[in-house]
PDB file of C-alpha atoms and ligand atoms in Angstrom:
ATOM      1  CA  UNK A   1      64.212 210.408 -28.239  1.00  0.00           C
ATOM      2  CA  UNK A   2      61.808 210.145 -25.318  1.00  0.00           C
ATOM      3  CA  UNK A   3      61.544 206.374 -24.849  1.00  0.00           C
ATOM      4  CA  UNK A   4      62.569 206.767 -21.170  1.00  0.00           C
ATOM      5  CA  UNK A   5      61.161 210.253 -20.509  1.00  0.00           C
ATOM      6  CA  UNK A   6      60.423 210.856 -16.824  1.00  0.00           C
ATOM      7  CA  UNK A   7      62.209 207.689 -15.693  1.00  0.00           C
ATOM      8  CA  UNK A   8      64.998 207.643 -13.144  1.00  0.00           C
ATOM      9  CA  UNK A   9      67.920 205.346 -13.977  1.00  0.00           C
ATOM     10  CA  UNK A  10      70.832 204.334 -11.759  1.00  0.00           C
ATOM     11  CA  UNK A  11      73.947 202.986 -13.488  1.00  0.00           C
ATOM     12  CA  UNK A  12      76.467 201.442 -11.080  1.00  0.00           C
ATOM     13  CA  UNK A  13      80.007 201.284 -12.489  1.00  0.00           C
ATOM     14  CA  UNK A  14      79.420 204.194 -14.838  1.00  0.00           C
ATOM     15  CA  UNK A  15      82.730 206.059 -14.895  1.00  0.00           C
ATOM     16  CA  UNK A  16      84.210 204.220 -17.903  1.00  0.00           C
ATOM     17  CA  UNK A  17      83.734 201.602 -20.617  1.00  0.00           C
ATOM     18  CA  UNK A  18      80.379 199.868 -20.978  1.00  0.00           C
ATOM     19  CA  UNK A  19      78.778 201.619 -17.964  1.00  0.00           C
ATOM     20  CA  UNK A  20      79.659 205.072 -19.276  1.00  0.00           C
ATOM     21  CA  UNK A  21      78.148 204.223 -22.650  1.00  0.00           C
ATOM     22  CA  UNK A  22      74.964 202.877 -21.020  1.00  0.00           C
ATOM     23  CA  UNK A  23      74.585 206.038 -18.904  1.00  0.00           C
ATOM     24  CA  UNK A  24      74.954 208.284 -21.972  1.00  0.00           C
ATOM     25  CA  UNK A  25      72.495 206.122 -23.949  1.00  0.00           C
ATOM     26  CA  UNK A  26      69.776 206.129 -21.252  1.00  0.00           C
ATOM     27  CA  UNK A  27      70.140 209.909 -20.774  1.00  0.00           C
ATOM     28  CA  UNK A  28      69.902 210.473 -24.534  1.00  0.00           C
ATOM     29  CA  UNK A  29      66.533 208.683 -24.447  1.00  0.00           C
ATOM     30  CA  UNK A  30      65.145 210.987 -21.756  1.00  0.00           C
ATOM     31  CA  UNK A  31      66.022 209.245 -18.460  1.00  0.00           C
ATOM     32  CA  UNK A  32      67.379 211.201 -15.500  1.00  0.00           C
ATOM     33  CA  UNK A  33      70.543 209.259 -14.785  1.00  0.00           C
ATOM     34  CA  UNK A  34      72.445 208.753 -11.539  1.00  0.00           C
ATOM     35  CA  UNK A  35      75.968 207.573 -12.301  1.00  0.00           C
ATOM     36  CA  UNK A  36      77.760 205.712  -9.520  1.00  0.00           C
ATOM     37  CA  UNK A  37      81.284 204.426  -9.149  1.00  0.00           C
ATOM     38  CA  UNK A  38      84.292 205.001  -6.932  1.00  0.00           C
ATOM     39  CA  UNK A  39      85.995 207.570  -9.142  1.00  0.00           C
ATOM     40  CA  UNK A  40      84.472 211.042  -8.692  1.00  0.00           C
ATOM     41  CA  UNK A  41      86.630 212.800 -11.295  1.00  0.00           C
ATOM     42  CA  UNK A  42      85.848 210.361 -14.129  1.00  0.00           C
ATOM     43  CA  UNK A  43      82.172 210.301 -13.103  1.00  0.00           C
ATOM     44  CA  UNK A  44      81.954 214.096 -13.172  1.00  0.00           C
ATOM     45  CA  UNK A  45      83.390 214.098 -16.707  1.00  0.00           C
ATOM     46  CA  UNK A  46      80.642 211.724 -17.913  1.00  0.00           C
ATOM     47  CA  UNK A  47      77.989 213.906 -16.239  1.00  0.00           C
ATOM     48  CA  UNK A  48      79.439 216.942 -18.089  1.00  0.00           C
ATOM     49  CA  UNK A  49      79.266 214.997 -21.372  1.00  0.00           C
ATOM     50  CA  UNK A  50      75.599 214.099 -20.774  1.00  0.00           C
ATOM     51  CA  UNK A  51      74.711 217.665 -19.778  1.00  0.00           C
ATOM     52  CA  UNK A  52      76.435 219.049 -22.898  1.00  0.00           C
ATOM     53  CA  UNK A  53      74.209 216.752 -24.993  1.00  0.00           C
ATOM     54  CA  UNK A  54      71.114 218.196 -23.287  1.00  0.00           C
ATOM     55  CA  UNK A  55      70.549 215.290 -20.866  1.00  0.00           C
ATOM     56  CA  UNK A  56      70.071 215.226 -17.092  1.00  0.00           C
ATOM     57  CA  UNK A  57      72.498 213.372 -14.816  1.00  0.00           C
ATOM     58  CA  UNK A  58      74.408 213.496 -11.542  1.00  0.00           C
ATOM     59  CA  UNK A  59      77.276 211.517 -10.038  1.00  0.00           C
ATOM     60  CA  UNK A  60      77.254 209.855  -6.611  1.00  0.00           C
ATOM     61  CA  UNK A  61      80.446 208.171  -5.373  1.00  0.00           C
ATOM     62  CA  UNK A  62      79.755 204.580  -4.312  1.00  0.00           C
ATOM     63  CA  UNK A  63      81.634 201.348  -3.705  1.00  0.00           C
ATOM     64  CA  UNK A  64      79.748 198.087  -4.279  1.00  0.00           C
ATOM     65  CA  UNK A  65      81.927 196.315  -1.687  1.00  0.00           C
ATOM     66  CA  UNK A  66      80.337 198.422   1.092  1.00  0.00           C
ATOM     67  CA  UNK A  67      76.705 198.046   2.230  1.00  0.00           C
ATOM     68  CA  UNK A  68      76.793 201.487   3.867  1.00  0.00           C
ATOM     69  CA  UNK A  69      77.916 203.029   0.593  1.00  0.00           C
ATOM     70  CA  UNK A  70      75.134 201.341  -1.417  1.00  0.00           C
ATOM     71  CA  UNK A  71      72.469 202.256   1.184  1.00  0.00           C
ATOM     72  CA  UNK A  72      73.660 205.858   0.969  1.00  0.00           C
ATOM     73  CA  UNK A  73      73.635 205.710  -2.863  1.00  0.00           C
ATOM     74  CA  UNK A  74      69.982 204.628  -2.921  1.00  0.00           C
ATOM     75  CA  UNK A  75      68.967 207.209  -0.290  1.00  0.00           C
ATOM     76  CA  UNK A  76      70.658 209.985  -2.304  1.00  0.00           C
ATOM     77  CA  UNK A  77      69.192 208.725  -5.616  1.00  0.00           C
ATOM     78  CA  UNK A  78      65.653 208.825  -4.224  1.00  0.00           C
ATOM     79  CA  UNK A  79      66.129 212.200  -2.522  1.00  0.00           C
ATOM     80  CA  UNK A  80      67.594 213.707  -5.741  1.00  0.00           C
ATOM     81  CA  UNK A  81      65.082 212.412  -8.311  1.00  0.00           C
ATOM     82  CA  UNK A  82      62.141 211.190  -6.171  1.00  0.00           C
ATOM     83  CA  UNK A  83      62.281 207.445  -6.987  1.00  0.00           C
ATOM     84  CA  UNK A  84      63.905 204.728  -9.066  1.00  0.00           C
ATOM     85  CA  UNK A  85      62.672 203.063 -12.275  1.00  0.00           C
ATOM     86  CA  UNK A  86      65.782 201.495 -13.797  1.00  0.00           C
ATOM     87  CA  UNK A  87      68.959 200.027 -12.283  1.00  0.00           C
ATOM     88  CA  UNK A  88      71.933 198.714 -14.245  1.00  0.00           C
ATOM     89  CA  UNK A  89      74.468 196.833 -12.102  1.00  0.00           C
ATOM     90  CA  UNK A  90      77.595 196.975 -14.226  1.00  0.00           C
ATOM     91  CA  UNK A  91      80.491 197.345 -11.741  1.00  0.00           C
ATOM     92  CA  UNK A  92      83.011 194.549 -12.103  1.00  0.00           C
ATOM     93  CA  UNK A  93      86.690 193.642 -11.843  1.00  0.00           C
ATOM     94  CA  UNK A  94      88.594 190.983 -13.764  1.00  0.00           C
ATOM     95  CA  UNK A  95      90.934 189.518 -11.102  1.00  0.00           C
ATOM     96  CA  UNK A  96      93.880 187.469 -12.393  1.00  0.00           C
ATOM     97  CA  UNK A  97      93.862 186.418 -16.029  1.00  0.00           C
ATOM     98  CA  UNK A  98      95.602 183.352 -17.500  1.00  0.00           C
ATOM     99  CA  UNK A  99      96.134 181.876 -14.000  1.00  0.00           C
ATOM    100  CA  UNK A 100      94.967 178.238 -13.702  1.00  0.00           C
ATOM    101  CA  UNK A 101      92.565 177.307 -10.912  1.00  0.00           C
ATOM    102  CA  UNK A 102      95.153 175.548  -8.680  1.00  0.00           C
ATOM    103  CA  UNK A 103      97.478 178.569  -8.841  1.00  0.00           C
ATOM    104  CA  UNK A 104      94.780 181.204  -8.300  1.00  0.00           C
ATOM    105  CA  UNK A 105      95.396 183.473  -5.299  1.00  0.00           C
ATOM    106  CA  UNK A 106      92.773 183.253  -2.518  1.00  0.00           C
ATOM    107  CA  UNK A 107      92.672 186.985  -1.723  1.00  0.00           C
ATOM    108  CA  UNK A 108      92.116 187.807  -5.419  1.00  0.00           C
ATOM    109  CA  UNK A 109      89.383 185.165  -5.651  1.00  0.00           C
ATOM    110  CA  UNK A 110      87.607 186.709  -2.624  1.00  0.00           C
ATOM    111  CA  UNK A 111      87.962 190.231  -4.042  1.00  0.00           C
ATOM    112  CA  UNK A 112      86.417 189.234  -7.394  1.00  0.00           C
ATOM    113  CA  UNK A 113      83.487 187.495  -5.700  1.00  0.00           C
ATOM    114  CA  UNK A 114      82.986 190.414  -3.304  1.00  0.00           C
ATOM    115  CA  UNK A 115      82.807 192.984  -6.113  1.00  0.00           C
ATOM    116  CA  UNK A 116      81.157 191.021  -8.907  1.00  0.00           C
ATOM    117  CA  UNK A 117      78.722 188.759  -7.007  1.00  0.00           C
ATOM    118  CA  UNK A 118      78.117 190.171  -3.523  1.00  0.00           C
ATOM    119  CA  UNK A 119      78.289 193.643  -5.089  1.00  0.00           C
ATOM    120  CA  UNK A 120      75.435 192.890  -7.498  1.00  0.00           C
ATOM    121  CA  UNK A 121      73.405 191.284  -4.694  1.00  0.00           C
ATOM    122  CA  UNK A 122      74.073 194.289  -2.389  1.00  0.00           C
ATOM    123  CA  UNK A 123      72.904 196.646  -5.132  1.00  0.00           C
ATOM    124  CA  UNK A 124      69.706 194.640  -5.786  1.00  0.00           C
ATOM    125  CA  UNK A 125      69.037 194.342  -2.021  1.00  0.00           C
ATOM    126  CA  UNK A 126      68.826 198.131  -1.661  1.00  0.00           C
ATOM    127  CA  UNK A 127      67.414 198.890  -5.142  1.00  0.00           C
ATOM    128  CA  UNK A 128      64.398 196.539  -5.100  1.00  0.00           C
ATOM    129  CA  UNK A 129      62.574 198.239  -2.177  1.00  0.00           C
ATOM    130  CA  UNK A 130      62.982 201.623  -3.925  1.00  0.00           C
ATOM    131  CA  UNK A 131      61.842 200.531  -7.403  1.00  0.00           C
ATOM    132  CA  UNK A 132      58.638 202.064  -8.693  1.00  0.00           C
ATOM    133  CA  UNK A 133      55.946 199.818 -10.212  1.00  0.00           C
ATOM    134  CA  UNK A 134      57.253 198.281 -13.462  1.00  0.00           C
ATOM    135  CA  UNK A 135      60.837 198.864 -12.327  1.00  0.00           C
ATOM    136  CA  UNK A 136      63.604 197.105 -14.245  1.00  0.00           C
ATOM    137  CA  UNK A 137      67.040 195.801 -13.297  1.00  0.00           C
ATOM    138  CA  UNK A 138      69.777 194.673 -15.691  1.00  0.00           C
ATOM    139  CA  UNK A 139      72.831 192.891 -14.251  1.00  0.00           C
ATOM    140  CA  UNK A 140      76.114 192.681 -16.170  1.00  0.00           C
ATOM    141  CA  UNK A 141      77.219 189.086 -16.699  1.00  0.00           C
ATOM    142  CA  UNK A 142      79.429 187.906 -19.584  1.00  0.00           C
ATOM    143  CA  UNK A 143      79.983 184.970 -21.918  1.00  0.00           C
ATOM    144  CA  UNK A 144      82.317 183.910 -19.067  1.00  0.00           C
ATOM    145  CA  UNK A 145      79.048 183.349 -17.164  1.00  0.00           C
ATOM    146  CA  UNK A 146      77.858 180.796 -19.719  1.00  0.00           C
ATOM    147  CA  UNK A 147      80.899 178.567 -20.127  1.00  0.00           C
ATOM    148  CA  UNK A 148      84.359 178.048 -18.612  1.00  0.00           C
ATOM    149  CA  UNK A 149      86.904 180.730 -19.463  1.00  0.00           C
ATOM    150  CA  UNK A 150      90.574 179.896 -18.933  1.00  0.00           C
ATOM    151  CA  UNK A 151      91.678 183.316 -20.218  1.00  0.00           C
ATOM    152  CA  UNK A 152      89.727 185.354 -17.657  1.00  0.00           C
ATOM    153  CA  UNK A 153      90.266 182.785 -14.896  1.00  0.00           C
ATOM    154  CA  UNK A 154      88.109 180.808 -12.467  1.00  0.00           C
ATOM    155  CA  UNK A 155      87.044 183.651 -10.159  1.00  0.00           C
ATOM    156  CA  UNK A 156      85.766 185.864 -12.981  1.00  0.00           C
ATOM    157  CA  UNK A 157      83.941 182.995 -14.653  1.00  0.00           C
ATOM    158  CA  UNK A 158      82.427 181.812 -11.334  1.00  0.00           C
ATOM    159  CA  UNK A 159      81.331 185.370 -10.557  1.00  0.00           C
ATOM    160  CA  UNK A 160      79.630 185.883 -13.917  1.00  0.00           C
ATOM    161  CA  UNK A 161      77.821 182.502 -13.632  1.00  0.00           C
ATOM    162  CA  UNK A 162      76.642 183.530 -10.139  1.00  0.00           C
ATOM    163  CA  UNK A 163      75.198 186.805 -11.448  1.00  0.00           C
ATOM    164  CA  UNK A 164      72.871 184.790 -13.688  1.00  0.00           C
ATOM    165  CA  UNK A 165      71.720 182.746 -10.659  1.00  0.00           C
ATOM    166  CA  UNK A 166      71.040 185.919  -8.667  1.00  0.00           C
ATOM    167  CA  UNK A 167      69.186 187.412 -11.632  1.00  0.00           C
ATOM    168  CA  UNK A 168      66.930 184.406 -12.268  1.00  0.00           C
ATOM    169  CA  UNK A 169      66.032 183.951  -8.590  1.00  0.00           C
ATOM    170  CA  UNK A 170      65.215 187.621  -7.995  1.00  0.00           C
ATOM    171  CA  UNK A 171      63.266 187.742 -11.289  1.00  0.00           C
ATOM    172  CA  UNK A 172      60.990 184.924 -10.094  1.00  0.00           C
ATOM    173  CA  UNK A 173      60.586 186.471  -6.636  1.00  0.00           C
ATOM    174  CA  UNK A 174      59.555 189.949  -7.836  1.00  0.00           C
ATOM    175  CA  UNK A 175      57.783 189.251 -11.159  1.00  0.00           C
ATOM    176  CA  UNK A 176      54.341 189.378  -9.529  1.00  0.00           C
ATOM    177  CA  UNK A 177      55.128 192.890  -8.257  1.00  0.00           C
ATOM    178  CA  UNK A 178      55.738 194.065 -11.822  1.00  0.00           C
ATOM    179  CA  UNK A 179      59.533 194.200 -11.458  1.00  0.00           C
ATOM    180  CA  UNK A 180      61.602 192.715 -14.314  1.00  0.00           C
ATOM    181  CA  UNK A 181      65.178 191.546 -13.740  1.00  0.00           C
ATOM    182  CA  UNK A 182      67.461 190.347 -16.545  1.00  0.00           C
ATOM    183  CA  UNK A 183      71.164 189.844 -17.204  1.00  0.00           C
ATOM    184  CA  UNK A 184      73.253 190.554 -20.282  1.00  0.00           C
ATOM    185  CA  UNK A 185      76.216 188.423 -21.421  1.00  0.00           C
ATOM    186  CA  UNK A 186      78.535 190.312 -23.777  1.00  0.00           C
ATOM    187  CA  UNK A 187      81.426 188.787 -25.690  1.00  0.00           C
ATOM    188  CA  UNK A 188      84.691 190.733 -25.665  1.00  0.00           C
ATOM    189  CA  UNK A 189      83.987 194.470 -25.886  1.00  0.00           C
ATOM    190  CA  UNK A 190      86.711 197.058 -26.502  1.00  0.00           C
ATOM    191  CA  UNK A 191      87.157 198.674 -23.032  1.00  0.00           C
ATOM    192  CA  UNK A 192      89.787 199.164 -20.300  1.00  0.00           C
ATOM    193  CA  UNK A 193      89.073 195.729 -18.737  1.00  0.00           C
ATOM    194  CA  UNK A 194      89.515 194.032 -22.115  1.00  0.00           C
ATOM    195  CA  UNK A 195      92.618 196.133 -22.872  1.00  0.00           C
ATOM    196  CA  UNK A 196      94.223 195.236 -19.515  1.00  0.00           C
ATOM    197  CA  UNK A 197      93.425 191.544 -19.703  1.00  0.00           C
ATOM    198  CA  UNK A 198      93.265 190.493 -23.371  1.00  0.00           C
ATOM    199  CA  UNK A 199      93.984 193.190 -25.941  1.00  0.00           C
ATOM    200  CA  UNK A 200      97.397 194.599 -24.905  1.00  0.00           C
ATOM    201  CA  UNK A 201      99.220 191.969 -26.992  1.00  0.00           C
ATOM    202  CA  UNK A 202      98.650 191.976 -30.791  1.00  0.00           C
ATOM    203  CA  UNK A 203      98.830 188.155 -31.204  1.00  0.00           C
ATOM    204  CA  UNK A 204      96.461 187.601 -28.282  1.00  0.00           C
ATOM    205  CA  UNK A 205      94.141 190.317 -29.621  1.00  0.00           C
ATOM    206  CA  UNK A 206      93.906 188.551 -32.994  1.00  0.00           C
ATOM    207  CA  UNK A 207      93.238 185.230 -31.212  1.00  0.00           C
ATOM    208  CA  UNK A 208      90.422 186.829 -29.228  1.00  0.00           C
ATOM    209  CA  UNK A 209      88.945 188.455 -32.359  1.00  0.00           C
ATOM    210  CA  UNK A 210      88.942 185.058 -34.102  1.00  0.00           C
ATOM    211  CA  UNK A 211      86.912 183.563 -31.235  1.00  0.00           C
ATOM    212  CA  UNK A 212      84.053 185.767 -32.453  1.00  0.00           C
ATOM    213  CA  UNK A 213      82.542 184.250 -35.634  1.00  0.00           C
ATOM    214  CA  UNK A 214      81.386 187.740 -36.588  1.00  0.00           C
ATOM    215  CA  UNK A 215      85.117 188.533 -37.037  1.00  0.00           C
ATOM    216  CA  UNK A 216      85.554 191.471 -34.654  1.00  0.00           C
ATOM    217  CA  UNK A 217      85.155 192.581 -31.045  1.00  0.00           C
ATOM    218  CA  UNK A 218      82.050 194.326 -29.761  1.00  0.00           C
ATOM    219  CA  UNK A 219      81.637 198.084 -29.308  1.00  0.00           C
ATOM    220  CA  UNK A 220      80.377 199.670 -26.077  1.00  0.00           C
ATOM    221  CA  UNK A 221      77.529 201.302 -27.981  1.00  0.00           C
ATOM    222  CA  UNK A 222      76.269 197.875 -29.124  1.00  0.00           C
ATOM    223  CA  UNK A 223      75.945 196.813 -25.470  1.00  0.00           C
ATOM    224  CA  UNK A 224      74.282 200.118 -24.561  1.00  0.00           C
ATOM    225  CA  UNK A 225      71.706 199.712 -27.367  1.00  0.00           C
ATOM    226  CA  UNK A 226      70.749 196.268 -26.054  1.00  0.00           C
ATOM    227  CA  UNK A 227      70.504 197.511 -22.473  1.00  0.00           C
ATOM    228  CA  UNK A 228      68.288 200.385 -23.677  1.00  0.00           C
ATOM    229  CA  UNK A 229      65.891 197.827 -25.156  1.00  0.00           C
ATOM    230  CA  UNK A 230      66.042 195.675 -22.014  1.00  0.00           C
ATOM    231  CA  UNK A 231      65.090 198.574 -19.699  1.00  0.00           C
ATOM    232  CA  UNK A 232      62.398 199.931 -22.028  1.00  0.00           C
ATOM    233  CA  UNK A 233      58.751 198.849 -22.283  1.00  0.00           C
ATOM    234  CA  UNK A 234      59.638 197.154 -25.574  1.00  0.00           C
ATOM    235  CA  UNK A 235      60.923 194.131 -23.615  1.00  0.00           C
ATOM    236  CA  UNK A 236      57.896 194.064 -21.272  1.00  0.00           C
ATOM    237  CA  UNK A 237      57.435 190.241 -21.307  1.00  0.00           C
ATOM    238  CA  UNK A 238      61.096 189.439 -20.661  1.00  0.00           C
ATOM    239  CA  UNK A 239      62.288 188.629 -17.146  1.00  0.00           C
ATOM    240  CA  UNK A 240      64.793 186.163 -15.663  1.00  0.00           C
ATOM    241  CA  UNK A 241      66.645 186.053 -18.973  1.00  0.00           C
ATOM    242  CA  UNK A 242      70.398 186.114 -19.620  1.00  0.00           C
ATOM    243  CA  UNK A 243      70.665 187.801 -23.017  1.00  0.00           C
ATOM    244  CA  UNK A 244      73.697 186.862 -25.122  1.00  0.00           C
ATOM    245  CA  UNK A 245      75.432 189.545 -27.179  1.00  0.00           C
ATOM    246  CA  UNK A 246      78.631 187.894 -28.337  1.00  0.00           C
ATOM    247  CA  UNK A 247      79.086 187.946 -32.125  1.00  0.00           C
ATOM    248  CA  UNK A 248      78.401 184.216 -32.160  1.00  0.00           C
ATOM    249  CA  UNK A 249      81.020 182.983 -29.633  1.00  0.00           C
ATOM    250  CA  UNK A 250      78.605 180.721 -27.760  1.00  0.00           C
ATOM    251  CA  UNK A 251      76.519 179.757 -30.803  1.00  0.00           C
TER     252      UNK A 251
HETATM  253  P1  NAD B   1      85.767 199.098 -16.911  1.00  0.00           P
HETATM  254  O1  NAD B   1      86.938 198.745 -16.043  1.00  0.00           O
HETATM  255  O2  NAD B   1      85.914 200.259 -17.848  1.00  0.00           O
HETATM  256  O3  NAD B   1      84.454 199.344 -16.031  1.00  0.00           O
HETATM  257  C1  NAD B   1      84.263 198.828 -14.763  1.00  0.00           C
HETATM  258  C2  NAD B   1      83.422 199.808 -13.974  1.00  0.00           C
HETATM  259  O4  NAD B   1      83.145 199.248 -12.677  1.00  0.00           O
HETATM  260  C3  NAD B   1      84.153 201.129 -13.737  1.00  0.00           C
HETATM  261  O5  NAD B   1      83.228 202.193 -13.804  1.00  0.00           O
HETATM  262  C4  NAD B   1      84.662 200.982 -12.305  1.00  0.00           C
HETATM  263  O6  NAD B   1      84.861 202.197 -11.666  1.00  0.00           O
HETATM  264  C5  NAD B   1      83.498 200.194 -11.699  1.00  0.00           C
HETATM  265  N1  NAD B   1      83.844 199.501 -10.455  1.00  0.00           N
HETATM  266  C6  NAD B   1      84.766 198.524 -10.268  1.00  0.00           C
HETATM  267  N2  NAD B   1      84.786 198.162  -8.968  1.00  0.00           N
HETATM  268  C7  NAD B   1      83.857 198.919  -8.331  1.00  0.00           C
HETATM  269  C8  NAD B   1      83.403 199.022  -6.988  1.00  0.00           C
HETATM  270  N3  NAD B   1      83.941 198.287  -6.003  1.00  0.00           N
HETATM  271  N4  NAD B   1      82.407 199.885  -6.703  1.00  0.00           N
HETATM  272  C9  NAD B   1      81.874 200.665  -7.666  1.00  0.00           C
HETATM  273  N5  NAD B   1      82.259 200.626  -8.956  1.00  0.00           N
HETATM  274  C10 NAD B   1      83.253 199.771  -9.278  1.00  0.00           C
HETATM  275  O7  NAD B   1      85.427 197.794 -17.739  1.00  0.00           O
HETATM  276  P2  NAD B   1      84.199 197.358 -18.695  1.00  0.00           P
HETATM  277  O8  NAD B   1      84.764 196.450 -19.698  1.00  0.00           O
HETATM  278  O9  NAD B   1      83.416 198.548 -19.123  1.00  0.00           O
HETATM  279  O10 NAD B   1      83.357 196.444 -17.695  1.00  0.00           O
HETATM  280  C11 NAD B   1      82.051 196.753 -17.247  1.00  0.00           C
HETATM  281  C12 NAD B   1      81.339 195.467 -16.893  1.00  0.00           C
HETATM  282  O11 NAD B   1      81.156 194.683 -18.074  1.00  0.00           O
HETATM  283  C13 NAD B   1      82.103 194.570 -15.905  1.00  0.00           C
HETATM  284  O12 NAD B   1      81.178 193.992 -15.003  1.00  0.00           O
HETATM  285  C14 NAD B   1      82.701 193.507 -16.816  1.00  0.00           C
HETATM  286  O13 NAD B   1      82.950 192.305 -16.122  1.00  0.00           O
HETATM  287  C15 NAD B   1      81.594 193.358 -17.843  1.00  0.00           C
HETATM  288  N6  NAD B   1      81.991 192.764 -19.120  1.00  0.00           N
HETATM  289  C16 NAD B   1      82.990 193.324 -19.857  1.00  0.00           C
HETATM  290  C17 NAD B   1      83.330 192.743 -21.079  1.00  0.00           C
HETATM  291  C18 NAD B   1      84.428 193.321 -21.929  1.00  0.00           C
HETATM  292  O14 NAD B   1      84.901 192.619 -22.836  1.00  0.00           O
HETATM  293  N7  NAD B   1      84.836 194.542 -21.725  1.00  0.00           N
HETATM  294  C19 NAD B   1      82.646 191.613 -21.528  1.00  0.00           C
HETATM  295  C20 NAD B   1      81.624 191.070 -20.766  1.00  0.00           C
HETATM  296  C21 NAD B   1      81.297 191.671 -19.549  1.00  0.00           C
END
């Protein structure tokens, strides 16, 4: 499993759920992985899991709402592993769910945009100058970034649409330098975010499952497999693309 041997990968938002699975996947294919998120204890546990499987990884505490924190994350990544080849910007929060637009709270709206949109931009701002030739970025959008989503609410949907705009613009700007930048749009995947917002109630869970023509929710490993392909040389002609992985929801 040496598809990513010698490459340095940074996964932001890696302490749980999809990000954790991506970090483990990239390490299992030979990348040296820097895991970043706010929660040191959870991050350290994922590093221990990767190490036990024979991979190489370290954890750096970082908060995508702070420029200083992201600057420090990139400085530490480069000083630890000598460069950066792959960045996966996965950190995200859901905000208020099932709250209509006119009732949505302004502070929550700002917080979602600050983490999900400005956070991804902040990460790219400090990652791009550090990327080695043929560097790759994958940003985490959602099917909520492709169509309106009254379950997840206006802020989340707006934020995931904006990530695709950031991705496409940066992809065009840096393509000539050999840097590829794509987004991924998963359907509902079984994680803490999904549990908190959609899966805690059995009736709601069944409704959400039925939205997926494939008849079930996605698994974190299915997202990680797709991200592995997107950061590998196998997707070398793909940039500025928002890849859908949704069991047919948006078909
Ligand atoms: P999760 O809550 O398990 O993961 C979120 C991660 O982001 C955690 O590691 C958390 O620590 C980190 N994070 C949050 N705010 C941060 C901040 N300010 N700074 C640094 N890290 C921060 O949930 P998940 O479902 O694994 O979600 C991961 C990503 O996938 C999110 O961007 C989410 O919007 C997106 N997504 C999830 C689903 C789904 O159904 N689970 C579907 C589509 C997209």
